Every structure is written in structure tokens, then in C-alpha cells.
């Protein structure tokens, strides 16, 4: 602060207030970022194509360093491969060394798109990993990258949706072949085959191959934002999280109303961050969001939800993308909010969240309740996502996902018998009728009707009926319109975020408050 005041006075004295005003901001955010990097770190990524076009020359590299410092970015991921293109070793080394010399931390990244034989599903992007030459190619990419960096992120295309004759034959034979080894698959479904294939491919062709080249290298698996379909395409969050050194979380919810990228509500970022955070524990590095299909307001919402989700870092994907379309305005909006975001990250890191346990077992199938958790969070029910049965939770929410748990019936029966408030979707209730006491006084049925989006239309009176019993264990009452989310902490601290385009009048624990349109309010004890 002292330094920036000095710079400002200097600027006025020199009559160059505009340029030095910008410089004062630079100094501020960079210094602040350094001060907070153990609590929360901002990072960005340079795609392999950016390495070629934006970092090969001295001017481009200097501009990129300046941008990072003005955006509180203290770590960069310099990518070696994307869309069939491998960056030049000399360009990667120049970028790596240049960023390091400027005081930034540098890691590598691989985006496994257009690696070899194309998938029959997402053509010319995703690969057929049953194909042995494609396995060889992917190994070579990781060996190349491990020789240059001590940490490598894998962007969220590390899956397969191929159903070619070779894949189909291997699936039917329940055998995954990786290099010279054969592994038995537990079942005959595509999910079984693809999960086993990606787990074994990661072990043999990525982790051990990279570590042979560079024993110090740590590998990060970045999970996509589409959490309800992970298992369909071979993302196996339990085994892969155990195998990899770190995990990362896609929190790119974008704009719900965007015609191309829309359909995901902002609360999802917080839900998936907490859910994968619970699976990864200390291995969970942070969240990752981008500018696609966002406005300044929805871009910043992604940042807030990532921080409220307990992330220790935010990856701003990606430098090149953020230079065009809505990127520059988004980044300006983010820069204005960074001091506040870092402050909130510090408060969140000190506290335990409390609320209604939201049970999504790993590899669970949504059926017609896809991503229902995100919509329930938008109703002003503070969720505590979990992947194991929440036996000790003070209140809990169960959806069709919970059927993945083979012991659901006795566990849920005991939970209901304990008298604690329970919310059950109508879909799950339909499947459990006659097996558990759904008519108990402490059980409420949530009318999803196979259309989670429709929950956003529930009127305030219906929301109050839902919230009152579920919030009782937390000594909290909450009245608010739909799409106003509540976040509670064990010490009584709270955050309320309003996702509506109008100011929200709310009542929290008997106190009337207003929350600005697309804004938030917080109280820290
Ligand atoms: Zn195939």
C-alpha cells in the first residue's frame, strides 16, 4: 500500500498519472499475489500454439510477463502439446527460463487432443487408446515434456469415447492391453472398459514413463467440469486420484443463458470443487475456468465459486484466449475483484463449511437427475458435497446417484430413523418405495420430475418449506428468492451470493438484508 501511494505521488509529480496509475495497480496486484500465494494462487496457461506465436520472441514474452504480473498470476503452465502440434523444445525452454527469471513459477501441460488414431466418438479431437501406436505416441509426448518440467498438468481431454471394432472387441473380451501388458476388466460395459483403459494407460504410459525420464516430475490430472459423465468416458476419480500426484478441477460453468456454452448453473463450480476436494484432499490443487460464453459478471462468478469451493489456486485458461473476445473485459473485472477474492480465500481456508450433506458416490449414474446438486444449491440450500455416505451429517440430500451405494437401503433407513432432516428426490423415492420409511416426518420429497432445471422455477413459498427443516440443525433461517445461494461455516460465518440480474431482498437469521444483482455479501466471525 505504502509503495503504491508513493508511486501515485510520483506519477502526479511527473504529470504521467495515467501510465503510472496503471503501474501502481501492477505493483499492487503482483505484491498482493506474492503475499497470498500460499493461501490462493492465480495461474494461467500458454497453449502449445501460444508458445509458438506469442512466446517465441522477446517482445511477446515480455508482454506475457507483464500481463501475468498485472493479473496477480504467479505460476504459468507452458504447454508442450495440443491438437496434434508439439511445441519446439527451444521455444519451450526460452519461455520456461524467461518466466522463471521474472520470478514466476513454471510448470508444463499436455492437452491430449489429436494424438493418433481418431475416436469414433468425438472425431479429430479424442483418440482411440486401444490402438498401440497411439499409446506409443502419447508416451513419447509425456517423455518429451517430463524432460523439460518438474510438474505437468493434463488438460481435461484425457478420456476416450471410441467404440471402433478394436475397442469393441477388447471390451467384449474384457481385456485392456497397454504396451505388452494385459489387464482384466471387471465387466463388459463401455464404462468398465474405458475406466480400466485410462487407469492403466495413465499408470504405464504416463506416470511411470514420465518419472523414468524425470524422477522429480509430478503429474496433475485435471478433471473436467462434466462430473456426472466422468465414468462413461474413462475418468475414474478414485483410482486416478490415488495414482496421480495432484488433481485439478474444472469450474468453467460459463453463462447459464449462453446459446453455445450455456446450461450449467454457477453453483456447480463450488459443488464440484468441494466434491473432488473431498476425494483428493491435499492432492487437490485448484480450480480452472475460462472466458468462453461468459460476460464480465459470469466470469467473476466462476472466480467466486472456485474460491468458495475451497480451491487453493485458480487457473485462468488461457493467456491467448483471454486476449480476445470477452477476455480483456473479463480480466479487467477480475483484477478489480482480486483483492477481495484473495481475502475471501483466506477466510474460507480457515473454516469448515457446514450444511446439508449432498451424496454423490464416485462413478454414480444420474439417470434423469443429471447434475441435480447444482440446481439444489441454487435454491439457497447450503450443500456439503461428499462421496461417502454422510452417516454423521446433521442433514442430508439424496438423489438417484446414491443408488450406486450397494448398502444404500440400510444406511438411509438408519439415517431417517435418527430423526435428522432428509431431502430425497422424487426419482430416488420412486425407486426406494417400500424399502425405506419415506413417510417419516423428517423426510421431504423434492419434486425434480426428471427435469432438474425446473427447480429454478420453484416459488419462494416452496423454497421456504424446503429450507426451514433442513437449516434447523444450523440454527439458521433463510428467506430469499430462487437463485440466491447460501454458504455456511461452522463458526457462524456466512456468504450469500445472488445469481439474479436484480437485487435480492433476503432475510437471514431474522435479519433483513439486500444482496446486489449478480453480487455477494459475507460476514466473517
Ligand atoms: Zn477405438
Tab-separated table of C-alpha atoms in Angstrom, residues 59-390:
chain	number	residue	atom	x	y	z
A	59	UNK	CA	8.642	-8.827	-27.062
A	60	UNK	CA	5.887	-11.407	-26.809
A	61	UNK	CA	7.482	-12.982	-23.761
A	62	UNK	CA	7.911	-9.582	-22.068
A	63	UNK	CA	4.253	-8.734	-22.770
A	64	UNK	CA	3.141	-12.044	-21.320
A	65	UNK	CA	5.199	-11.496	-18.156
A	66	UNK	CA	3.736	-8.015	-17.776
A	67	UNK	CA	0.187	-9.353	-18.217
A	68	UNK	CA	0.800	-12.026	-15.574
A	69	UNK	CA	2.119	-9.505	-13.079
A	70	UNK	CA	-0.826	-7.176	-13.665
A	71	UNK	CA	-3.211	-10.108	-13.149
A	72	UNK	CA	-1.715	-11.476	-9.901
A	73	UNK	CA	-0.536	-14.574	-11.786
A	74	UNK	CA	2.457	-16.147	-10.046
A	75	UNK	CA	2.547	-19.504	-11.849
A	76	UNK	CA	2.341	-20.309	-15.543
A	77	UNK	CA	1.731	-23.609	-17.298
A	78	UNK	CA	3.677	-23.788	-20.534
A	79	UNK	CA	2.114	-26.387	-22.777
A	80	UNK	CA	4.112	-28.720	-24.983
A	81	UNK	CA	1.301	-30.436	-26.913
A	82	UNK	CA	-2.218	-29.701	-28.162
A	83	UNK	CA	-4.305	-30.626	-31.219
A	84	UNK	CA	-1.600	-32.717	-32.828
A	85	UNK	CA	1.040	-29.997	-32.500
A	86	UNK	CA	4.143	-30.366	-30.354
A	87	UNK	CA	5.895	-27.093	-29.487
A	88	UNK	CA	9.581	-26.706	-30.303
A	89	UNK	CA	11.930	-27.630	-27.482
A	90	UNK	CA	13.864	-24.378	-27.905
A	91	UNK	CA	10.674	-22.273	-27.658
A	92	UNK	CA	9.568	-24.152	-24.536
A	93	UNK	CA	12.967	-23.681	-22.898
A	94	UNK	CA	13.059	-19.998	-23.743
A	95	UNK	CA	9.568	-19.450	-22.283
A	96	UNK	CA	10.313	-21.552	-19.193
A	97	UNK	CA	13.561	-19.758	-18.431
A	98	UNK	CA	12.149	-16.315	-19.208
A	99	UNK	CA	9.216	-16.722	-16.818
A	100	UNK	CA	11.480	-18.130	-14.117
A	101	UNK	CA	13.881	-15.225	-14.453
A	102	UNK	CA	10.917	-12.862	-13.978
A	103	UNK	CA	10.034	-14.539	-10.675
A	104	UNK	CA	7.179	-16.771	-11.825
A	105	UNK	CA	6.844	-20.471	-11.121
A	106	UNK	CA	6.669	-22.592	-14.253
A	107	UNK	CA	5.018	-25.951	-14.924
A	108	UNK	CA	4.276	-27.892	-18.086
A	109	UNK	CA	0.994	-29.024	-19.604
A	110	UNK	CA	-0.151	-31.590	-22.150
A	111	UNK	CA	-3.524	-31.482	-23.871
A	112	UNK	CA	-4.050	-34.944	-25.372
A	113	UNK	CA	-6.098	-33.953	-28.414
A	114	UNK	CA	-5.449	-35.339	-31.928
A	115	UNK	CA	-2.801	-37.641	-30.541
A	116	UNK	CA	-3.065	-40.507	-33.004
A	117	UNK	CA	-5.895	-42.701	-34.268
A	118	UNK	CA	-9.144	-40.751	-34.006
A	119	UNK	CA	-12.003	-41.873	-31.790
A	120	UNK	CA	-15.242	-42.873	-33.493
A	121	UNK	CA	-16.993	-40.580	-30.989
A	122	UNK	CA	-15.556	-37.047	-30.814
A	123	UNK	CA	-13.700	-37.263	-34.141
A	124	UNK	CA	-10.398	-35.465	-34.756
A	125	UNK	CA	-10.149	-34.437	-31.111
A	126	UNK	CA	-10.283	-37.527	-28.919
A	127	UNK	CA	-8.189	-40.616	-29.620
A	128	UNK	CA	-8.584	-44.384	-29.706
A	129	UNK	CA	-6.260	-45.541	-26.939
A	130	UNK	CA	-6.801	-49.223	-27.637
A	131	UNK	CA	-4.574	-48.521	-30.640
A	132	UNK	CA	-0.972	-49.353	-29.693
A	133	UNK	CA	0.757	-46.770	-31.957
A	134	UNK	CA	-1.460	-44.110	-30.323
A	135	UNK	CA	-0.300	-45.344	-26.906
A	136	UNK	CA	3.311	-45.063	-28.094
A	137	UNK	CA	2.700	-41.507	-29.293
A	138	UNK	CA	1.131	-40.409	-26.015
A	139	UNK	CA	4.053	-41.872	-24.077
A	140	UNK	CA	6.549	-40.016	-26.271
A	141	UNK	CA	4.719	-36.716	-25.642
A	142	UNK	CA	4.927	-37.176	-21.874
A	143	UNK	CA	8.577	-38.241	-22.023
A	144	UNK	CA	9.398	-35.138	-24.062
A	145	UNK	CA	7.547	-32.898	-21.587
A	146	UNK	CA	8.976	-34.532	-18.452
A	147	UNK	CA	12.483	-33.734	-19.664
A	148	UNK	CA	11.564	-30.026	-19.573
A	149	UNK	CA	9.331	-29.564	-16.498
A	150	UNK	CA	9.036	-30.885	-12.934
A	151	UNK	CA	5.267	-30.636	-12.973
A	152	UNK	CA	2.854	-31.457	-15.802
A	153	UNK	CA	-0.870	-30.745	-15.895
A	154	UNK	CA	-3.026	-32.848	-18.228
A	155	UNK	CA	-5.886	-30.835	-19.671
A	156	UNK	CA	-9.294	-32.478	-19.454
A	157	UNK	CA	-9.247	-34.420	-22.714
A	158	UNK	CA	-7.637	-37.436	-21.011
A	159	UNK	CA	-10.525	-39.758	-21.833
A	160	UNK	CA	-11.877	-41.797	-24.698
A	161	UNK	CA	-15.279	-42.249	-26.270
A	162	UNK	CA	-14.074	-44.560	-29.032
A	163	UNK	CA	-16.244	-47.532	-29.995
A	164	UNK	CA	-14.311	-48.768	-33.051
A	165	UNK	CA	-14.173	-52.511	-33.854
A	166	UNK	CA	-10.834	-52.875	-31.987
A	167	UNK	CA	-12.204	-51.163	-28.879
A	168	UNK	CA	-15.414	-53.161	-29.084
A	169	UNK	CA	-13.544	-56.456	-29.371
A	170	UNK	CA	-11.358	-55.597	-26.367
A	171	UNK	CA	-14.434	-54.544	-24.381
A	172	UNK	CA	-16.207	-57.824	-25.151
A	173	UNK	CA	-13.053	-59.781	-24.257
A	174	UNK	CA	-12.792	-57.749	-21.015
A	175	UNK	CA	-9.102	-57.164	-21.676
A	176	UNK	CA	-7.162	-53.927	-21.687
A	177	UNK	CA	-3.803	-54.086	-23.451
A	178	UNK	CA	-1.300	-51.378	-22.631
A	179	UNK	CA	2.034	-51.881	-24.311
A	180	UNK	CA	2.982	-55.517	-23.751
A	181	UNK	CA	0.724	-55.985	-20.709
A	182	UNK	CA	-2.827	-57.283	-20.479
A	183	UNK	CA	-5.268	-56.384	-17.706
A	184	UNK	CA	-8.628	-57.966	-16.965
A	185	UNK	CA	-11.649	-55.669	-16.937
A	186	UNK	CA	-14.291	-56.178	-14.219
A	187	UNK	CA	-17.302	-56.085	-16.562
A	188	UNK	CA	-18.397	-55.785	-20.177
A	189	UNK	CA	-19.798	-52.260	-20.268
A	190	UNK	CA	-18.105	-49.391	-22.066
A	191	UNK	CA	-17.733	-47.707	-18.700
A	192	UNK	CA	-15.830	-50.711	-17.322
A	193	UNK	CA	-13.541	-50.896	-20.344
A	194	UNK	CA	-12.784	-47.199	-20.669
A	195	UNK	CA	-12.133	-46.703	-16.950
A	196	UNK	CA	-9.698	-49.647	-16.856
A	197	UNK	CA	-8.043	-48.483	-20.095
A	198	UNK	CA	-7.475	-44.908	-18.864
A	199	UNK	CA	-6.285	-46.051	-15.421
A	200	UNK	CA	-3.736	-48.495	-16.907
A	201	UNK	CA	-2.687	-46.101	-19.667
A	202	UNK	CA	-2.066	-43.431	-17.021
A	203	UNK	CA	-0.015	-45.800	-14.887
A	204	UNK	CA	2.129	-47.381	-17.598
A	205	UNK	CA	2.351	-44.819	-20.380
A	206	UNK	CA	2.193	-41.539	-18.478
A	207	UNK	CA	3.186	-41.755	-14.805
A	208	UNK	CA	5.922	-44.363	-14.920
A	209	UNK	CA	7.157	-43.261	-18.361
A	210	UNK	CA	7.465	-39.604	-17.303
A	211	UNK	CA	9.084	-40.480	-13.962
A	212	UNK	CA	11.697	-42.614	-15.729
A	213	UNK	CA	12.781	-39.525	-17.645
A	214	UNK	CA	12.498	-37.159	-14.676
A	215	UNK	CA	12.142	-38.777	-11.219
A	216	UNK	CA	11.108	-35.413	-9.733
A	217	UNK	CA	8.174	-34.867	-12.057
A	218	UNK	CA	4.693	-34.551	-10.550
A	219	UNK	CA	1.642	-35.167	-12.735
A	220	UNK	CA	-1.682	-33.431	-12.331
A	221	UNK	CA	-4.876	-34.918	-13.697
A	222	UNK	CA	-7.378	-32.158	-14.382
A	223	UNK	CA	-10.947	-33.417	-14.162
A	224	UNK	CA	-13.482	-31.819	-16.488
A	225	UNK	CA	-16.481	-29.861	-15.276
A	226	UNK	CA	-18.994	-32.528	-16.543
A	227	UNK	CA	-18.796	-34.626	-13.377
A	228	UNK	CA	-21.895	-36.778	-13.908
A	229	UNK	CA	-20.419	-38.415	-17.027
A	230	UNK	CA	-16.808	-39.000	-15.959
A	231	UNK	CA	-17.093	-42.806	-15.792
A	232	UNK	CA	-18.775	-43.041	-19.240
A	233	UNK	CA	-15.580	-41.834	-20.870
A	234	UNK	CA	-12.983	-43.345	-18.571
A	235	UNK	CA	-12.377	-40.736	-15.877
A	236	UNK	CA	-12.167	-42.871	-12.719
A	237	UNK	CA	-11.865	-40.363	-9.900
A	238	UNK	CA	-10.974	-42.754	-7.083
A	239	UNK	CA	-8.212	-44.798	-8.746
A	240	UNK	CA	-6.815	-41.962	-10.863
A	241	UNK	CA	-6.707	-39.601	-7.904
A	242	UNK	CA	-4.806	-42.269	-5.955
A	243	UNK	CA	-2.338	-42.750	-8.833
A	244	UNK	CA	-1.659	-39.122	-9.811
A	245	UNK	CA	0.393	-36.692	-7.739
A	246	UNK	CA	-2.252	-33.975	-7.802
A	247	UNK	CA	-5.718	-33.309	-9.161
A	248	UNK	CA	-7.331	-30.188	-10.609
A	249	UNK	CA	-10.994	-29.299	-11.015
A	250	UNK	CA	-12.876	-27.817	-13.986
A	251	UNK	CA	-15.001	-24.935	-12.654
A	252	UNK	CA	-15.818	-23.373	-16.042
A	253	UNK	CA	-19.579	-23.016	-15.601
A	254	UNK	CA	-19.794	-20.089	-18.050
A	255	UNK	CA	-23.093	-18.300	-18.616
A	256	UNK	CA	-26.263	-20.319	-17.989
A	257	UNK	CA	-28.086	-18.421	-20.734
A	258	UNK	CA	-25.331	-18.554	-23.376
A	259	UNK	CA	-26.705	-20.251	-26.532
A	260	UNK	CA	-23.471	-22.114	-27.287
A	261	UNK	CA	-21.930	-22.808	-23.873
A	262	UNK	CA	-24.879	-22.408	-21.515
A	263	UNK	CA	-26.940	-24.782	-19.406
A	264	UNK	CA	-24.692	-25.034	-16.359
A	265	UNK	CA	-25.580	-23.079	-13.239
A	266	UNK	CA	-22.790	-21.206	-11.419
A	267	UNK	CA	-23.227	-23.132	-8.154
A	268	UNK	CA	-21.794	-26.183	-9.927
A	269	UNK	CA	-18.279	-24.782	-9.675
A	270	UNK	CA	-18.499	-24.754	-5.894
A	271	UNK	CA	-20.155	-28.192	-5.803
A	272	UNK	CA	-17.572	-29.960	-7.969
A	273	UNK	CA	-14.679	-28.148	-6.277
A	274	UNK	CA	-15.842	-29.420	-2.870
A	275	UNK	CA	-16.768	-32.888	-4.153
A	276	UNK	CA	-13.413	-33.523	-5.829
A	277	UNK	CA	-11.703	-31.678	-2.985
A	278	UNK	CA	-13.129	-34.337	-0.662
A	279	UNK	CA	-11.800	-37.115	-2.889
A	280	UNK	CA	-8.384	-35.523	-3.432
A	281	UNK	CA	-7.721	-33.992	-0.005
A	282	UNK	CA	-4.280	-32.368	-0.020
A	283	UNK	CA	-3.774	-33.581	-3.598
A	284	UNK	CA	-6.433	-31.158	-4.791
A	285	UNK	CA	-4.617	-28.211	-6.305
A	286	UNK	CA	-7.307	-25.836	-7.502
A	287	UNK	CA	-9.990	-24.873	-9.968
A	288	UNK	CA	-9.790	-23.961	-13.629
A	289	UNK	CA	-12.138	-21.689	-15.543
A	290	UNK	CA	-12.175	-19.834	-18.858
A	291	UNK	CA	-13.758	-16.943	-20.717
A	292	UNK	CA	-15.832	-18.915	-23.227
A	293	UNK	CA	-19.504	-17.956	-23.241
A	294	UNK	CA	-19.155	-15.583	-20.302
A	295	UNK	CA	-19.831	-11.947	-19.521
A	296	UNK	CA	-17.734	-9.953	-17.048
A	297	UNK	CA	-20.272	-10.803	-14.369
A	298	UNK	CA	-20.476	-14.527	-15.023
A	299	UNK	CA	-16.701	-14.734	-15.435
A	300	UNK	CA	-16.226	-13.306	-11.961
A	301	UNK	CA	-18.925	-15.645	-10.614
A	302	UNK	CA	-16.715	-18.560	-11.667
A	303	UNK	CA	-13.876	-16.995	-9.673
A	304	UNK	CA	-16.058	-16.577	-6.577
A	305	UNK	CA	-17.468	-20.094	-6.734
A	306	UNK	CA	-13.985	-21.557	-7.154
A	307	UNK	CA	-12.824	-19.702	-4.034
A	308	UNK	CA	-15.966	-20.624	-2.076
A	309	UNK	CA	-15.327	-24.222	-3.120
A	310	UNK	CA	-12.127	-24.090	-1.089
A	311	UNK	CA	-9.699	-24.081	-4.046
A	312	UNK	CA	-6.090	-23.254	-3.248
A	313	UNK	CA	-5.500	-21.947	-6.760
A	314	UNK	CA	-7.366	-20.551	-9.758
A	315	UNK	CA	-6.176	-21.337	-13.261
A	316	UNK	CA	-7.192	-18.685	-15.766
A	317	UNK	CA	-7.436	-20.607	-19.027
A	318	UNK	CA	-5.786	-19.402	-21.158
A	319	UNK	CA	-3.497	-16.441	-21.925
A	320	UNK	CA	-4.103	-16.492	-25.695
A	321	UNK	CA	-7.861	-16.864	-25.328
A	322	UNK	CA	-8.054	-14.086	-22.754
A	323	UNK	CA	-6.515	-11.606	-25.223
A	324	UNK	CA	-9.599	-11.691	-27.487
A	325	UNK	CA	-13.435	-11.512	-27.465
A	326	UNK	CA	-14.707	-11.006	-23.902
A	327	UNK	CA	-11.290	-11.864	-22.413
A	328	UNK	CA	-9.846	-8.374	-21.825
A	329	UNK	CA	-13.038	-7.078	-20.160
A	330	UNK	CA	-13.298	-10.227	-18.067
A	331	UNK	CA	-9.717	-9.853	-16.904
A	332	UNK	CA	-10.268	-6.185	-16.018
A	333	UNK	CA	-13.290	-7.173	-13.932
A	334	UNK	CA	-11.298	-9.944	-12.274
A	335	UNK	CA	-8.379	-7.628	-11.484
A	336	UNK	CA	-10.736	-5.259	-9.676
A	337	UNK	CA	-12.008	-8.182	-7.584
A	338	UNK	CA	-8.731	-9.999	-6.920
A	339	UNK	CA	-8.002	-8.321	-3.560
A	340	UNK	CA	-11.470	-9.287	-2.323
A	341	UNK	CA	-11.220	-12.822	-3.761
A	342	UNK	CA	-7.892	-13.375	-2.019
A	343	UNK	CA	-9.360	-12.062	1.221
A	344	UNK	CA	-12.308	-14.460	0.961
A	345	UNK	CA	-9.984	-17.359	0.077
A	346	UNK	CA	-8.105	-16.676	3.299
A	347	UNK	CA	-11.315	-16.705	5.353
A	348	UNK	CA	-12.601	-19.867	3.647
A	349	UNK	CA	-9.302	-21.706	4.197
A	350	UNK	CA	-9.558	-21.112	7.958
A	351	UNK	CA	-13.029	-22.559	8.330
A	352	UNK	CA	-15.056	-25.706	7.946
A	353	UNK	CA	-18.180	-25.444	5.838
A	354	UNK	CA	-21.394	-26.833	7.271
A	355	UNK	CA	-24.698	-27.633	5.655
A	356	UNK	CA	-26.778	-30.316	4.043
A	357	UNK	CA	-24.634	-33.298	3.022
A	358	UNK	CA	-25.021	-33.963	-0.720
A	359	UNK	CA	-24.093	-37.547	-1.508
A	360	UNK	CA	-22.651	-38.333	-4.924
A	361	UNK	CA	-20.732	-41.635	-4.886
A	362	UNK	CA	-17.851	-41.879	-7.390
A	363	UNK	CA	-18.906	-43.224	-10.814
A	364	UNK	CA	-22.566	-42.822	-9.881
A	365	UNK	CA	-25.187	-42.629	-12.593
A	366	UNK	CA	-27.534	-39.655	-12.696
A	367	UNK	CA	-30.282	-41.186	-14.897
A	368	UNK	CA	-32.739	-38.301	-15.321
A	369	UNK	CA	-31.373	-36.272	-12.408
A	370	UNK	CA	-28.196	-35.074	-14.092
A	371	UNK	CA	-26.285	-32.507	-12.011
A	372	UNK	CA	-29.263	-32.070	-9.687
A	373	UNK	CA	-26.876	-30.953	-6.905
A	374	UNK	CA	-26.030	-27.763	-8.789
A	375	UNK	CA	-29.690	-26.798	-9.007
A	376	UNK	CA	-30.367	-27.668	-5.367
A	377	UNK	CA	-27.515	-25.352	-4.381
A	378	UNK	CA	-29.188	-22.570	-6.385
A	379	UNK	CA	-32.262	-22.924	-4.132
A	380	UNK	CA	-30.411	-21.485	-1.151
A	381	UNK	CA	-29.659	-24.846	0.469
A	382	UNK	CA	-26.025	-24.836	1.644
A	383	UNK	CA	-24.547	-28.124	0.450
A	384	UNK	CA	-21.613	-30.117	1.771
A	385	UNK	CA	-20.726	-32.419	-1.135
A	386	UNK	CA	-19.459	-35.883	-0.238
A	387	UNK	CA	-18.538	-39.137	-1.983
A	388	UNK	CA	-19.060	-41.462	1.007
A	389	UNK	CA	-22.337	-41.970	2.866
A	390	UNK	CA	-22.793	-38.983	5.221
